[in-house]
Tab-separated table of N, CA and C in Angstrom:
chain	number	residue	atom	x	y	z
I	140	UNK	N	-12.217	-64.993	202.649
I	140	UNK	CA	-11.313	-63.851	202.706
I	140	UNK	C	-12.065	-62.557	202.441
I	141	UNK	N	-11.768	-61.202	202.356
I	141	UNK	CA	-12.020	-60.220	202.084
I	141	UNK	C	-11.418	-59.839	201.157
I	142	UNK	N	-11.553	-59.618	200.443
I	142	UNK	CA	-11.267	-59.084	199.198
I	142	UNK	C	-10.936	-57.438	198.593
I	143	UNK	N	-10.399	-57.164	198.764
I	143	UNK	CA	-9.941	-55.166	197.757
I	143	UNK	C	-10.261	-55.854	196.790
I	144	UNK	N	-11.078	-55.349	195.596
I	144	UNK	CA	-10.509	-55.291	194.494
I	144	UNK	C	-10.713	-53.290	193.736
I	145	UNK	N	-9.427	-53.390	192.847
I	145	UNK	CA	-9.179	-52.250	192.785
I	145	UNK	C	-9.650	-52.161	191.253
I	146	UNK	N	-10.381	-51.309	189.962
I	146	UNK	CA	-10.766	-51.311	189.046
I	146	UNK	C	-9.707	-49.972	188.473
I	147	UNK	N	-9.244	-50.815	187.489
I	147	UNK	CA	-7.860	-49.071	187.001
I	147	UNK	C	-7.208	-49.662	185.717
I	148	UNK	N	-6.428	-48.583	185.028
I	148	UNK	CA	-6.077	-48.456	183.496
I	148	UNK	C	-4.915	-47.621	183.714
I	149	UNK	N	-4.160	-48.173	182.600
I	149	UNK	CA	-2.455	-47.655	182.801
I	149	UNK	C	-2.988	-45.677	182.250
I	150	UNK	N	-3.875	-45.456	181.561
I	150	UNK	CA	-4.096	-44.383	180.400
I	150	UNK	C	-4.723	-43.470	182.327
I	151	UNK	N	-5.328	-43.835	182.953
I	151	UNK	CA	-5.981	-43.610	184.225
I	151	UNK	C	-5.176	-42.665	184.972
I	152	UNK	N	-4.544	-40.785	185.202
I	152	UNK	CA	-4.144	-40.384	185.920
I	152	UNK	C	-4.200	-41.320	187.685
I	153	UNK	N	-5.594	-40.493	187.797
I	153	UNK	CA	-5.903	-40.768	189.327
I	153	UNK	C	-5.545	-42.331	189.993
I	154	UNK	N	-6.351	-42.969	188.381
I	154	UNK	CA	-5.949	-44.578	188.761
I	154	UNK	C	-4.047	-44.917	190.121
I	155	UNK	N	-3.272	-44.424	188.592
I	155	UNK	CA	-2.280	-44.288	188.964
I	155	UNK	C	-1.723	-43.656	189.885
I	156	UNK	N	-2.079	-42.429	190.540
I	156	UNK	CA	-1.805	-41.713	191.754
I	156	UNK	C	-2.080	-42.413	193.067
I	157	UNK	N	-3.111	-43.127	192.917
I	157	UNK	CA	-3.501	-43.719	194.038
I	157	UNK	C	-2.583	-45.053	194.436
I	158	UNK	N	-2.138	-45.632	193.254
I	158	UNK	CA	-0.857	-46.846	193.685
I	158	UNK	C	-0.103	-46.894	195.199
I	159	UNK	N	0.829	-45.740	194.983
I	159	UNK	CA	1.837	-45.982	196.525
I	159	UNK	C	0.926	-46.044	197.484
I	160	UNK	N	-0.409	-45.589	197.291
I	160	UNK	CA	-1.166	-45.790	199.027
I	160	UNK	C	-1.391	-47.354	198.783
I	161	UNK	N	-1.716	-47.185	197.491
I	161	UNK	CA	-3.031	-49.208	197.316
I	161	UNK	C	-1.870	-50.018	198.018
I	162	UNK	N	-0.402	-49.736	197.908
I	162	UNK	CA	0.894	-50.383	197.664
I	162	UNK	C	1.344	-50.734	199.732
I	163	UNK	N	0.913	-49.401	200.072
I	163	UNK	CA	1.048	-49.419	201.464
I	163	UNK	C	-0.157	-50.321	202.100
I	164	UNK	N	-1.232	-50.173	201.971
I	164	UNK	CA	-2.115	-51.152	202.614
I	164	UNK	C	-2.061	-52.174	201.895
I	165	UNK	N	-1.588	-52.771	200.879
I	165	UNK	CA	-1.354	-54.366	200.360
I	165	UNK	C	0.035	-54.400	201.382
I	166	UNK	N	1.004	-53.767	201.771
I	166	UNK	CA	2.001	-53.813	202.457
I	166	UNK	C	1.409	-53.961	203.794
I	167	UNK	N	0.419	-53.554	204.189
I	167	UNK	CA	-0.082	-53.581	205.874
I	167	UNK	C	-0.843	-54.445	206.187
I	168	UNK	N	-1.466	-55.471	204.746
I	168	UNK	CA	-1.984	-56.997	205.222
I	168	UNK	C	-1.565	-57.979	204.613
I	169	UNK	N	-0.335	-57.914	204.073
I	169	UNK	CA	0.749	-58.898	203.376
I	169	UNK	C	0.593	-59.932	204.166
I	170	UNK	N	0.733	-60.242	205.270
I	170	UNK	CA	0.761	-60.685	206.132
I	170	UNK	C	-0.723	-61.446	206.622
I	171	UNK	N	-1.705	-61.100	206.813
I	171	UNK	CA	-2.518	-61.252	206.869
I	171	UNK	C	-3.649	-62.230	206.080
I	172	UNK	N	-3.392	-63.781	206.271
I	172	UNK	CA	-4.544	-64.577	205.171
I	172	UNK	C	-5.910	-64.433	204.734
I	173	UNK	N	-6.125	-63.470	206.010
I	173	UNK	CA	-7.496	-63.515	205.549
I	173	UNK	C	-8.140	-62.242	204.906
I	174	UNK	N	-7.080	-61.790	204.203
I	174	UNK	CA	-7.073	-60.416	203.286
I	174	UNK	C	-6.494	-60.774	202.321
I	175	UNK	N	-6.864	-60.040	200.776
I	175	UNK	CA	-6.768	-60.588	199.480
I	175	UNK	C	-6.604	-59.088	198.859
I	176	UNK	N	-5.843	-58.753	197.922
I	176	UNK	CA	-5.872	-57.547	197.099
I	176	UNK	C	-6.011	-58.176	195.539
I	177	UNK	N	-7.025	-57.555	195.211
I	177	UNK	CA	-6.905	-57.678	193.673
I	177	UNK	C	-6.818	-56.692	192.538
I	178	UNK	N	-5.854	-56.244	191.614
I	178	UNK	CA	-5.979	-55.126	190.932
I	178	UNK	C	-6.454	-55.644	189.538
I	179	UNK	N	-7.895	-55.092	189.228
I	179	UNK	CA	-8.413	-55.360	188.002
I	179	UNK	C	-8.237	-54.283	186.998
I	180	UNK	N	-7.272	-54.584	185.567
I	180	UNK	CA	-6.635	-53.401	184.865
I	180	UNK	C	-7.732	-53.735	183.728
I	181	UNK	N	-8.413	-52.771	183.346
I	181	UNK	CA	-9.591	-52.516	182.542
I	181	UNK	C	-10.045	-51.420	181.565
I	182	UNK	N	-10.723	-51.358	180.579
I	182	UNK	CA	-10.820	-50.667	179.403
I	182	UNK	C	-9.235	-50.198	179.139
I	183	UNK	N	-8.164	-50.758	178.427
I	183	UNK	CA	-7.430	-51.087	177.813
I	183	UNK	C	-7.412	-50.565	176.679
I	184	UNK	N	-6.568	-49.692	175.904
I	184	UNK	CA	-6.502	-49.452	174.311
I	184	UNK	C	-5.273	-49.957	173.742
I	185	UNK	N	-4.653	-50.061	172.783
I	185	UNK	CA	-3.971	-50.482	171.679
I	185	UNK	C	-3.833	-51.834	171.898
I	186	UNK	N	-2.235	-52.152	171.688
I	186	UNK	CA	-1.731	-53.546	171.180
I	186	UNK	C	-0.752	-53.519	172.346
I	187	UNK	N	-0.622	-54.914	172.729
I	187	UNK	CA	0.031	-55.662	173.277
I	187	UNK	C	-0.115	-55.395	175.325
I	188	UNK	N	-1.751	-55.229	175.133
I	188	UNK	CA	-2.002	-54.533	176.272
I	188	UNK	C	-1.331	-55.305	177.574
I	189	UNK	N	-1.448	-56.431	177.505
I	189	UNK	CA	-0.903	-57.359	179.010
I	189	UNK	C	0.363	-57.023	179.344
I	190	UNK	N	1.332	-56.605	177.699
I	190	UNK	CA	2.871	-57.270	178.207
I	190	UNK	C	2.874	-55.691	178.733
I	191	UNK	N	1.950	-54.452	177.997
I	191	UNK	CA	2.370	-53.257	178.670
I	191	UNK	C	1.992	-52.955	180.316
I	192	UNK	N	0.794	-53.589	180.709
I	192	UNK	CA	0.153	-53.267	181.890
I	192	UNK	C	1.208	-54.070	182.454
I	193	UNK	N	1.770	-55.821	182.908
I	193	UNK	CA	2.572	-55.730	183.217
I	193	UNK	C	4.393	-54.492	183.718
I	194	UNK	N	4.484	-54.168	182.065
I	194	UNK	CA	5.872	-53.739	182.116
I	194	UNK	C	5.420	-52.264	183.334
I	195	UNK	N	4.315	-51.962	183.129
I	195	UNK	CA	4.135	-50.585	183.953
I	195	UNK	C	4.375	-50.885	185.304
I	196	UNK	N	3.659	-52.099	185.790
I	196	UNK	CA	3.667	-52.724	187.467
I	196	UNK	C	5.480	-52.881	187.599
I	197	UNK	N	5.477	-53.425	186.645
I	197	UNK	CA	7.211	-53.677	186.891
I	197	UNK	C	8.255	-52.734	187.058
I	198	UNK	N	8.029	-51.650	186.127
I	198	UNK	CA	9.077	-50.933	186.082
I	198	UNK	C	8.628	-49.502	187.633
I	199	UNK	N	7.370	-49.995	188.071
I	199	UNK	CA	6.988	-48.954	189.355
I	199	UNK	C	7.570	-50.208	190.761
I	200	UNK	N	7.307	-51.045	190.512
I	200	UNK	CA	7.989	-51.584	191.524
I	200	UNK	C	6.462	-52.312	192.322
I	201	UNK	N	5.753	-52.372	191.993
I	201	UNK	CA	3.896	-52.503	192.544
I	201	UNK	C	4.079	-53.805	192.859
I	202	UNK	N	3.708	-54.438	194.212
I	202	UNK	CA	3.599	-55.965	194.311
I	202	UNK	C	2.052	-56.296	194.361
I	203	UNK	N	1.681	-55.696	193.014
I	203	UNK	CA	0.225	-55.845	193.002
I	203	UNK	C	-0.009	-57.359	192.225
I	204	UNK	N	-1.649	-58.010	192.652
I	204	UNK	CA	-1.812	-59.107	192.081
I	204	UNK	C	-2.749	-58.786	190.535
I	205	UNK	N	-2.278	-58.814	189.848
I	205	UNK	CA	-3.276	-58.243	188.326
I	205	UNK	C	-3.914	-59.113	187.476
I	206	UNK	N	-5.474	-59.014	187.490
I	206	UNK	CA	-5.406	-59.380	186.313
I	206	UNK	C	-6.086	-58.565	185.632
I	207	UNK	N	-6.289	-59.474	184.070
I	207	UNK	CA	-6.516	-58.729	182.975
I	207	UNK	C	-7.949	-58.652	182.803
I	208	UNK	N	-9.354	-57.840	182.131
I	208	UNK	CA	-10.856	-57.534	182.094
I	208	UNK	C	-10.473	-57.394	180.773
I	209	UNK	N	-10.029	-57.973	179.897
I	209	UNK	CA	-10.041	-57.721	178.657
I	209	UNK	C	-10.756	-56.977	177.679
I	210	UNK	N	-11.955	-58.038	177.865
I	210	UNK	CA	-13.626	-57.376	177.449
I	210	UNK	C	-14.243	-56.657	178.269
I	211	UNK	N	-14.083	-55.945	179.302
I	211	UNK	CA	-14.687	-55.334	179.791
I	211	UNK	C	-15.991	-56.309	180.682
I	212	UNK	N	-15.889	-57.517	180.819
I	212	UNK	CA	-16.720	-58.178	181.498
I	212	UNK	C	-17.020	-58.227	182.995
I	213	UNK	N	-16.051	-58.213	183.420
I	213	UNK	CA	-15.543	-57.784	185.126
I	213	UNK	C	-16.254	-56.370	185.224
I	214	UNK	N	-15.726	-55.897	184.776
I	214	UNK	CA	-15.815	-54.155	185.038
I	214	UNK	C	-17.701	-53.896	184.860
I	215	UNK	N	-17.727	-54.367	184.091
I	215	UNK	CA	-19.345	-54.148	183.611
I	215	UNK	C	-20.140	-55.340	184.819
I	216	UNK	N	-20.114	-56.287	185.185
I	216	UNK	CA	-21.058	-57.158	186.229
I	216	UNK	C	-20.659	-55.894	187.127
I	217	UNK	N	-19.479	-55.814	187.746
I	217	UNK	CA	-19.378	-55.153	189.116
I	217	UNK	C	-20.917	-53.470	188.860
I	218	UNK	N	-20.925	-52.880	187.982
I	218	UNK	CA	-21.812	-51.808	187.412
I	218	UNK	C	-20.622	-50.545	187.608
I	219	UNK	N	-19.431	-50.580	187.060
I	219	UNK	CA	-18.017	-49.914	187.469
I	219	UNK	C	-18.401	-48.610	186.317
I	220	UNK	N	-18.538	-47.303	186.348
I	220	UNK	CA	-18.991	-46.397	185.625
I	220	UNK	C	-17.850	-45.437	185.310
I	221	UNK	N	-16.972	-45.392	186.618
I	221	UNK	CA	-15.841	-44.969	186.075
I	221	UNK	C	-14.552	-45.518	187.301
I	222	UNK	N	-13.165	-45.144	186.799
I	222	UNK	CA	-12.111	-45.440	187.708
I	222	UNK	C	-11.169	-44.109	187.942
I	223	UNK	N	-10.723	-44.872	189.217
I	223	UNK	CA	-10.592	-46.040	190.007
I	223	UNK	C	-11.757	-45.744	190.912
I	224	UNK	N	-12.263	-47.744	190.975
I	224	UNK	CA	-13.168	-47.886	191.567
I	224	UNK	C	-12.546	-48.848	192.410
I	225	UNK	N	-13.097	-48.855	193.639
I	225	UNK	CA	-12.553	-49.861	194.357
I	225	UNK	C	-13.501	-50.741	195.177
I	226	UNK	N	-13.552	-51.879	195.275
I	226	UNK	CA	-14.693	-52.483	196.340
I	226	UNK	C	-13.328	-53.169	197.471
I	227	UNK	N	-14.609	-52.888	198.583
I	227	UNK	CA	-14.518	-54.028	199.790
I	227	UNK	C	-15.434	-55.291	199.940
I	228	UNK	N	-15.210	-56.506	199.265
I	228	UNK	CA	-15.492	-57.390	199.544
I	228	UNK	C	-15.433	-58.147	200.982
I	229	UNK	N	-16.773	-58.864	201.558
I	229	UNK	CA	-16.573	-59.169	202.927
I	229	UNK	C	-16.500	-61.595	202.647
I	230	UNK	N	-16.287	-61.699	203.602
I	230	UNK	CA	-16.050	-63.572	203.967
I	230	UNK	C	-17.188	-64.136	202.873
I	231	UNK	N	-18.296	-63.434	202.507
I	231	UNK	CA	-19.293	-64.036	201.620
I	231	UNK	C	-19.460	-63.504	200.835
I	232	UNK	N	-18.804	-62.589	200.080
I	232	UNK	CA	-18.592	-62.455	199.165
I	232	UNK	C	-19.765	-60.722	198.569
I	233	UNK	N	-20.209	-60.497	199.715
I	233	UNK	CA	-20.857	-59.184	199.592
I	233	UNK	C	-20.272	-57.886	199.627
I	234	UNK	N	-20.294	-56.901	199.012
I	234	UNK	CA	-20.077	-55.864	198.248
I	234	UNK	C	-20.125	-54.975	199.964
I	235	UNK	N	-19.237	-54.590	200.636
I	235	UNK	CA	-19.481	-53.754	201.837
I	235	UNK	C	-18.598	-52.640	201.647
I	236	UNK	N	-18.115	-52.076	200.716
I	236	UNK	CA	-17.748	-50.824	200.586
I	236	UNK	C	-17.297	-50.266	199.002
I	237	UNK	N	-17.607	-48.930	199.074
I	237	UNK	CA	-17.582	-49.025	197.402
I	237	UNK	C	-16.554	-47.144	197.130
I	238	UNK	N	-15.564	-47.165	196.575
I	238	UNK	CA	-15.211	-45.705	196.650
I	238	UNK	C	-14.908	-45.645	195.364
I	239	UNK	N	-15.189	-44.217	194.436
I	239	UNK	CA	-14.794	-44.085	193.041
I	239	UNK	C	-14.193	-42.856	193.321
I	240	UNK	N	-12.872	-42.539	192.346
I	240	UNK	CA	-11.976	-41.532	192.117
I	240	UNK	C	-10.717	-41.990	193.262
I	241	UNK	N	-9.943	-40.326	193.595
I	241	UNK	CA	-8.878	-40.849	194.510
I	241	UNK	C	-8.492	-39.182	194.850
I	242	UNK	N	-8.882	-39.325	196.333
I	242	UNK	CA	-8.517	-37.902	196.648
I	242	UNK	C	-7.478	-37.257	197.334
I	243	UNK	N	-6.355	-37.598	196.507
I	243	UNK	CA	-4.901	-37.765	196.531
I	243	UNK	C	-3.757	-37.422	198.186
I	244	UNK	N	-4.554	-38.456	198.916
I	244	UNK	CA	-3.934	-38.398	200.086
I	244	UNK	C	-3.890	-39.967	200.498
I	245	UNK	N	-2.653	-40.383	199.806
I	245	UNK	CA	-2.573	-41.955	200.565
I	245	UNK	C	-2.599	-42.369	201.850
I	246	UNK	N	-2.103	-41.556	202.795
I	246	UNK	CA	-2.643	-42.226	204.330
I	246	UNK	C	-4.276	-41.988	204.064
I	247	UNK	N	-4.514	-41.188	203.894
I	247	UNK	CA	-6.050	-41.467	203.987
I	247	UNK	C	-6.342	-41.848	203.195
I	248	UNK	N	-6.383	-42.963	202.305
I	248	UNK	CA	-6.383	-43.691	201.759
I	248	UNK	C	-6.590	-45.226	202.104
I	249	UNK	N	-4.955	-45.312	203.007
I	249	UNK	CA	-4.890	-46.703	203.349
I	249	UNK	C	-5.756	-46.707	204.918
I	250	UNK	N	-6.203	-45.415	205.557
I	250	UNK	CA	-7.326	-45.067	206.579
I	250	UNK	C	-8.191	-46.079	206.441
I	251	UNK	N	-9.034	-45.115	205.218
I	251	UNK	CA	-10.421	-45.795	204.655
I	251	UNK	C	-10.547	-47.355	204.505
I	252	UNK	N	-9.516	-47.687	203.976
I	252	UNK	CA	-9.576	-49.149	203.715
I	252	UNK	C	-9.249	-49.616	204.858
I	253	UNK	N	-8.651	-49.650	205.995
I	253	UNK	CA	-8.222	-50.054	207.060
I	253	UNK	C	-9.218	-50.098	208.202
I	254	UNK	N	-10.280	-49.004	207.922
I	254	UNK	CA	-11.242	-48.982	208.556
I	254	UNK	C	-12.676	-49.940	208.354
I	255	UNK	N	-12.776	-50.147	206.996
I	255	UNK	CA	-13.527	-51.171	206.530
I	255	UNK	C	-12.647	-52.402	207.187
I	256	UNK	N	-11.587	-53.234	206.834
I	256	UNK	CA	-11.080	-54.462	206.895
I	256	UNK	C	-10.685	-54.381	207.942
I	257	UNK	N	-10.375	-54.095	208.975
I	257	UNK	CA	-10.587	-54.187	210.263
I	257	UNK	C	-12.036	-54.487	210.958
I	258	UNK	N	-13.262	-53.655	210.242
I	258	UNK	CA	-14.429	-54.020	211.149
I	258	UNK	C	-15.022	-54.765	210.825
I	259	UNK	N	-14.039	-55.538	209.359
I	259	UNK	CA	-15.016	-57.004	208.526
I	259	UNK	C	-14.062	-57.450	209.348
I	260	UNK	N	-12.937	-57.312	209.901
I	260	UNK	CA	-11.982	-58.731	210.704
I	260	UNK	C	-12.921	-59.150	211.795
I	261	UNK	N	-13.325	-58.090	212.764
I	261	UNK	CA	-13.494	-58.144	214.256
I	261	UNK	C	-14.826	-58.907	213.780
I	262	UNK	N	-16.020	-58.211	212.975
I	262	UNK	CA	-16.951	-58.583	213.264
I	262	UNK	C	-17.169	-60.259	212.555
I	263	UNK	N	-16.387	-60.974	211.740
I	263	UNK	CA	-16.084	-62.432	211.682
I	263	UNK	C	-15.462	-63.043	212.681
I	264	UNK	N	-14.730	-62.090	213.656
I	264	UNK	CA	-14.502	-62.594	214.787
I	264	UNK	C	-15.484	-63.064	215.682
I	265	UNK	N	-16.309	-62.101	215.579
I	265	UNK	CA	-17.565	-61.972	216.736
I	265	UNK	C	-18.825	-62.851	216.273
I	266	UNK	N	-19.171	-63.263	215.264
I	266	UNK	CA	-19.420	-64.125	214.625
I	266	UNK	C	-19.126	-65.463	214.941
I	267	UNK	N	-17.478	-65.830	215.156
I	267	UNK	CA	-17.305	-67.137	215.204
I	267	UNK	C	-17.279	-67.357	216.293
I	268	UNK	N	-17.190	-66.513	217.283
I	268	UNK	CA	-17.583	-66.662	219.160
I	268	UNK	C	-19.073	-67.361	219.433
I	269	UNK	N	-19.364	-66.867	218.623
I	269	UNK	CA	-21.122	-67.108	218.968
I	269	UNK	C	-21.324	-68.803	218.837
């Protein structure tokens, strides 16, 4: 599969601004098996961080898939310096696109990403012709 994964924190303005787009392109390959969204919620402060990062997805309405970086372990292998960070993961698992911040225009948003996972679709297409 290809993989989004998205690196973000409830405390995260931008993190958060960028949602309704992340929300529209998880909406534009819902459908799609061989696309995967992952939202990794990371550097975390106080108490009862899960049930809050949950209640936040919930009460926005996000059909995001989450999990938790507790320790900061995720966030730190990827070399994530600040958020939101986002990768495009390709079929093997290589790192083919990398964007940090959010420059508050969700169609162009779900563009960018659409433009990557589309030319990882075709070119596994073109691949399996051979």
């Amino acid at each position: 599969k290809i993989v989004i994964v998205d690196f973000w924190a409830t405390w995260c303005g931008p993190c958060k601004a960028s949602f309704p787009g992340m929300q529209m392109a998880v909406d534009k390959y819902a459908d799609n098996e061989n696309v995967s969204f992952l939202f990794i919620d990371t550097w975390e402060n106080g108490d009862n961080v899960e049930a809050n990062v949950r209640k936040f997805i919930d009460d926005k309405g996000y059909r995001f898939n989450v999990l938790m970086d507790l320790k900061g372990k995720v966030v730190s292998d990827f070399g994530v310096s600040g958020i939101p960070t986002k990768f495009i993961l390709d079929q093997e698992g290589n790192i083919r696109y990398e964007s940090v911040g959010y420059g508050g225009n969700d169609a162009k948003l779900v563009d960018e990403l659409s433009t990557v996972i589309d030319f990882l679709l075709e070119e596994k297409q073109s691949v399996d012709k051979l």
